[in-house]
Short mmCIF file of C-alpha atoms and ligand atoms in Angstrom, two decimals:
data_model
loop_
_atom_site.label_atom_id
_atom_site.label_comp_id
_atom_site.label_asym_id
_atom_site.label_seq_id
_atom_site.Cartn_x
_atom_site.Cartn_y
_atom_site.Cartn_z
CA MET A 1 11.70 -12.88 3.75
CA THR A 2 12.39 -14.67 6.87
CA ILE A 3 10.21 -17.06 8.23
CA ASP A 4 9.70 -15.39 11.31
CA GLN A 5 8.85 -12.15 9.14
CA THR A 6 6.05 -14.13 7.47
CA ALA A 7 4.47 -15.15 11.14
CA LEU A 8 4.40 -11.60 12.05
CA LYS A 9 2.88 -10.83 8.72
CA ARG A 10 0.01 -13.60 9.21
CA GLU A 11 -0.63 -12.36 12.22
CA VAL A 12 -1.30 -9.11 11.37
CA ALA A 13 -3.53 -10.58 8.47
CA ARG A 14 -5.68 -12.55 10.80
CA ALA A 15 -5.94 -9.17 12.95
CA ALA A 16 -6.98 -7.34 10.35
CA ILE A 17 -10.12 -9.23 9.90
CA ARG A 18 -12.04 -8.07 13.00
CA TYR A 19 -11.90 -4.47 10.84
CA VAL A 20 -13.83 -5.98 8.08
CA LYS A 21 -17.46 -4.39 7.98
CA PRO A 22 -19.86 -7.44 7.01
CA GLY A 23 -22.40 -6.49 4.27
CA ALA A 24 -19.99 -3.97 2.84
CA VAL A 25 -17.45 -3.65 -0.06
CA LEU A 26 -14.32 -4.24 1.04
CA GLY A 27 -11.17 -2.27 -0.41
CA VAL A 28 -8.14 -5.01 -0.55
CA GLY A 29 -4.48 -3.73 -1.52
CA THR A 30 -1.56 -5.73 -2.50
CA GLY A 31 1.43 -7.71 -1.42
CA SER A 32 2.78 -10.79 0.63
CA THR A 33 0.75 -9.47 3.59
CA VAL A 34 -2.61 -8.94 1.69
CA ASP A 35 -1.76 -12.17 0.42
CA LEU A 36 -2.18 -13.82 3.72
CA PHE A 37 -5.20 -11.41 4.52
CA ILE A 38 -7.13 -12.74 1.57
CA ASP A 39 -5.92 -16.64 2.62
CA GLU A 40 -7.52 -15.48 6.09
CA LEU A 41 -10.86 -13.69 4.64
CA ALA A 42 -11.61 -17.22 2.67
CA ALA A 43 -13.29 -17.90 6.06
CA ILE A 44 -15.77 -14.97 6.41
CA ARG A 45 -16.27 -14.83 2.49
CA ASP A 46 -20.08 -14.78 2.58
CA SER A 47 -20.07 -11.77 4.66
CA ILE A 48 -18.31 -9.75 2.21
CA PRO A 49 -20.91 -8.85 -0.39
CA ALA A 50 -17.77 -7.97 -3.20
CA CYS A 51 -14.13 -6.72 -2.91
CA VAL A 52 -12.55 -3.47 -5.11
CA SER A 53 -8.55 -4.79 -5.55
CA SER A 54 -5.85 -2.84 -6.03
CA SER A 55 -3.80 -4.96 -8.48
CA VAL A 56 -4.00 -7.54 -10.74
CA ARG A 57 -2.50 -9.91 -8.61
CA SER A 58 -5.51 -9.73 -5.35
CA THR A 59 -8.00 -9.55 -7.89
CA LYS A 60 -7.01 -13.06 -9.24
CA ARG A 61 -6.12 -14.24 -5.74
CA LEU A 62 -9.46 -13.37 -4.55
CA GLU A 63 -11.70 -14.38 -7.61
CA ALA A 64 -9.58 -17.64 -6.65
CA LEU A 65 -10.99 -17.81 -3.61
CA GLY A 66 -15.04 -17.27 -4.74
CA PHE A 67 -14.88 -13.57 -4.00
CA LYS A 68 -16.66 -11.31 -5.98
CA VAL A 69 -14.27 -8.03 -7.33
CA LEU A 70 -15.62 -4.90 -8.56
CA ASP A 71 -14.60 -2.31 -10.78
CA LEU A 72 -13.71 0.98 -8.78
CA ASN A 73 -16.14 2.87 -10.90
CA GLU A 74 -19.06 0.42 -10.08
CA VAL A 75 -18.71 1.55 -6.03
CA GLU A 76 -19.01 5.15 -4.69
CA GLU A 77 -17.56 4.55 -1.30
CA ILE A 78 -15.44 2.00 0.62
CA GLU A 79 -15.78 1.33 4.47
CA VAL A 80 -12.16 0.05 4.76
CA TYR A 81 -9.75 -0.25 3.12
CA VAL A 82 -7.09 -3.11 4.41
CA ASP A 83 -3.51 -2.72 2.89
CA GLY A 84 0.40 -3.28 3.77
CA ALA A 85 3.06 -0.78 3.41
CA ASP A 86 6.88 -1.01 2.90
CA GLU A 87 7.56 1.84 5.76
CA ILE A 88 5.21 3.61 8.10
CA ASP A 89 6.07 6.65 10.49
CA PRO A 90 4.95 7.45 13.80
CA HIS A 91 2.26 9.95 11.80
CA PHE A 92 0.60 7.09 9.93
CA ALA A 93 2.35 8.73 6.45
CA MET A 94 3.89 5.46 4.46
CA VAL A 95 6.07 4.52 1.47
CA LYS A 96 3.99 2.23 -0.60
CA GLY A 97 4.78 0.67 -4.22
CA GLY A 98 7.23 -2.05 -3.13
CA GLY A 99 5.13 -4.69 -5.10
CA GLY A 100 4.27 -1.80 -7.70
CA ALA A 101 0.72 -1.46 -7.52
CA LEU A 102 0.98 2.03 -6.03
CA THR A 103 -1.30 4.24 -8.33
CA ARG A 104 -4.21 2.01 -7.93
CA GLU A 105 -3.30 1.54 -4.11
CA LYS A 106 -3.97 5.45 -3.51
CA ILE A 107 -6.82 5.74 -5.54
CA VAL A 108 -8.59 2.88 -3.70
CA ALA A 109 -7.41 4.23 -0.25
CA SER A 110 -8.84 8.01 -1.74
CA VAL A 111 -12.14 7.03 -1.74
CA SER A 112 -12.04 4.38 1.60
CA LYS A 113 -13.43 5.91 4.83
CA ARG A 114 -10.76 3.80 6.56
CA PHE A 115 -7.02 2.52 5.81
CA VAL A 116 -5.89 -0.71 7.97
CA CYS A 117 -2.27 -0.78 7.35
CA ILE A 118 -1.09 -4.67 7.96
CA ALA A 119 2.73 -4.36 8.51
CA ASP A 120 5.61 -6.58 10.27
CA ALA A 121 7.52 -4.62 12.96
CA SER A 122 10.37 -4.10 10.39
CA LYS A 123 8.11 -1.65 8.54
CA SER A 124 7.80 1.12 11.34
CA VAL A 125 10.48 3.74 10.65
CA ASP A 126 11.02 7.36 12.64
CA VAL A 127 11.92 8.82 9.33
CA LEU A 128 10.67 7.87 5.95
CA GLY A 129 13.21 6.67 3.59
CA ARG A 130 15.21 3.88 4.21
CA PHE A 131 13.18 1.79 1.76
CA PRO A 132 13.37 3.28 -1.43
CA LEU A 133 11.07 5.37 -2.47
CA PRO A 134 8.75 4.03 -5.68
CA VAL A 135 7.67 6.37 -8.30
CA GLU A 136 5.43 5.42 -11.05
CA VAL A 137 5.89 7.55 -14.36
CA ILE A 138 5.15 7.38 -18.02
CA PRO A 139 7.86 5.74 -19.62
CA MET A 140 8.95 8.59 -21.74
CA ALA A 141 9.25 10.25 -18.60
CA ALA A 142 11.56 7.90 -16.73
CA ARG A 143 14.88 9.83 -17.24
CA SER A 144 13.65 13.74 -16.84
CA VAL A 145 11.64 12.20 -13.76
CA ALA A 146 15.05 10.52 -12.66
CA ARG A 147 16.93 13.49 -12.99
CA ARG A 148 14.67 15.46 -10.64
CA LEU A 149 15.00 12.77 -7.94
CA GLU A 150 18.63 12.77 -8.46
CA ALA A 151 18.78 16.69 -7.94
CA LEU A 152 16.90 16.11 -4.63
CA GLY A 153 20.04 13.92 -3.71
CA ALA A 154 18.94 10.25 -4.31
CA LYS A 155 20.13 7.49 -6.15
CA VAL A 156 17.40 6.43 -8.78
CA ALA A 157 16.82 2.89 -10.28
CA LEU A 158 14.53 1.84 -13.12
CA ARG A 159 12.53 -1.26 -12.00
CA ASP A 160 12.49 -4.29 -14.01
CA PHE A 161 9.25 -4.25 -13.90
CA THR A 162 5.76 -2.82 -16.13
CA THR A 163 2.82 -1.74 -14.01
CA ASP A 164 -0.77 -2.71 -14.41
CA ASN A 165 -1.20 0.48 -16.06
CA GLY A 166 1.38 -0.34 -18.31
CA CYS A 167 4.01 2.34 -16.76
CA ALA A 168 7.65 2.06 -15.51
CA ILE A 169 8.63 2.66 -11.61
CA LEU A 170 11.76 4.63 -10.48
CA ASP A 171 13.36 3.29 -7.21
CA ALA A 172 14.64 6.15 -5.32
CA SER A 173 17.13 5.55 -2.58
CA GLY A 174 19.08 7.62 -0.06
CA LEU A 175 16.31 10.11 0.73
CA SER A 176 15.61 11.16 4.17
CA ILE A 177 12.01 12.42 3.88
CA GLN A 178 11.76 14.91 6.59
CA ASP A 179 8.00 16.57 5.31
CA PRO A 180 6.22 13.52 3.40
CA ALA A 181 3.45 15.66 2.65
CA ALA A 182 5.55 18.44 0.73
CA LEU A 183 8.01 16.06 -0.89
CA GLU A 184 4.31 13.91 -2.05
CA ASP A 185 3.15 17.29 -3.35
CA GLU A 186 6.10 18.39 -5.30
CA VAL A 187 6.76 15.11 -6.84
CA ASN A 188 3.11 14.17 -7.91
CA SER A 189 3.57 17.66 -9.33
CA TRP A 190 6.44 16.83 -11.84
CA PRO A 191 5.60 16.12 -15.86
CA GLY A 192 5.42 12.51 -16.43
CA VAL A 193 4.77 11.11 -12.74
CA VAL A 194 1.72 8.65 -12.40
CA THR A 195 2.02 8.29 -8.63
CA VAL A 196 4.75 8.82 -6.14
CA GLY A 197 4.94 5.91 -3.49
CA LEU A 198 4.24 8.48 -0.81
CA PHE A 199 0.99 7.75 1.23
CA ALA A 200 0.98 10.91 3.58
CA ARG A 201 -2.28 13.28 2.13
CA ARG A 202 -3.97 10.17 2.81
CA GLY A 203 -2.37 8.06 5.25
CA ALA A 204 -3.63 5.46 7.55
CA ASP A 205 -5.95 5.55 10.24
CA VAL A 206 -5.00 2.07 11.89
CA LEU A 207 -1.86 0.48 12.03
CA LEU A 208 -1.73 -3.06 12.91
CA LEU A 209 1.84 -3.94 13.64
CA GLY A 210 3.04 -7.90 13.86
CA THR A 211 5.56 -7.43 16.63
CA ALA A 212 7.41 -10.41 18.61
CA GLU A 213 5.51 -9.39 21.36
CA GLY A 214 2.22 -9.84 19.41
CA VAL A 215 0.27 -7.68 17.15
CA LYS A 216 0.23 -3.89 18.19
CA THR A 217 -2.90 -1.62 17.64
CA PHE A 218 -2.54 2.12 16.79
CA GLU A 219 -5.48 4.28 15.92
CA ARG A 220 -5.31 8.00 15.21
C1 5RP B 301 2.57 -2.73 -3.01
C2 5RP B 301 2.89 -2.41 -1.87
C3 5RP B 301 2.96 -2.98 -0.43
O1 5RP B 301 1.88 -2.93 0.24
C4 5RP B 301 4.05 -3.16 0.45
O2 5RP B 301 5.38 -3.22 -0.75
C5 5RP B 301 4.07 -4.27 1.39
O3 5RP B 301 4.57 -5.50 0.97
P1 5RP B 301 4.60 -6.74 1.53
O4 5RP B 301 3.02 -6.87 2.61
O5 5RP B 301 4.78 -7.77 0.62
O6 5RP B 301 6.30 -6.50 2.97
O7 5RP B 301 2.99 -1.12 -1.49
O8 5RP B 301 2.51 -2.04 -3.86
#
């Protein structure tokens, strides 16, 4: 990551603060952009009763700053979820999971009323697929799922990583994803797949994009 990219991430992290609803439980994602967002949150800690986090990494960072972190089972609904993305397209569909937290991210997003995506300009693409698509799998299904991805034309690598759920991640590169929702449904239906890192069925509602000209806001 270049220094410029870090500066853009910090700007969107700061811009996301105005979307936080005082008095409501906040959903917090995972990644380097979210790390910066958590740092910014410290200034308004007293207005946030609790957070739900999408990873052990974010939970630790939040708790170190004095935030209360709840298990999702203790919460019925989340007003706002703030998270990053590896890619986002003009329809607000995303590839996520570069940090390996895709399953918990998808769960928290599914119960959130508003998904605010914070990303630097490099993440904005016309067609998803330049960034290798992460797929979390039950370890014994790694090869069988990899073969199915290869049949779609992907080159597949097993990440040297174990998720917070004790599972493995395949990174599928070389896919040009013309219909993200259809591919999300298909890959999710394969035996052994825990989650595919396509967020098309539940995409973002707001995109804060850090550009050289400042933070651009897109809403749908
Ligand atoms: C983690 C994610 C992240 O949101 C994504 O990888 C973006 O990360 P970063 O903010 O470090 O660029 O999906 O699983």
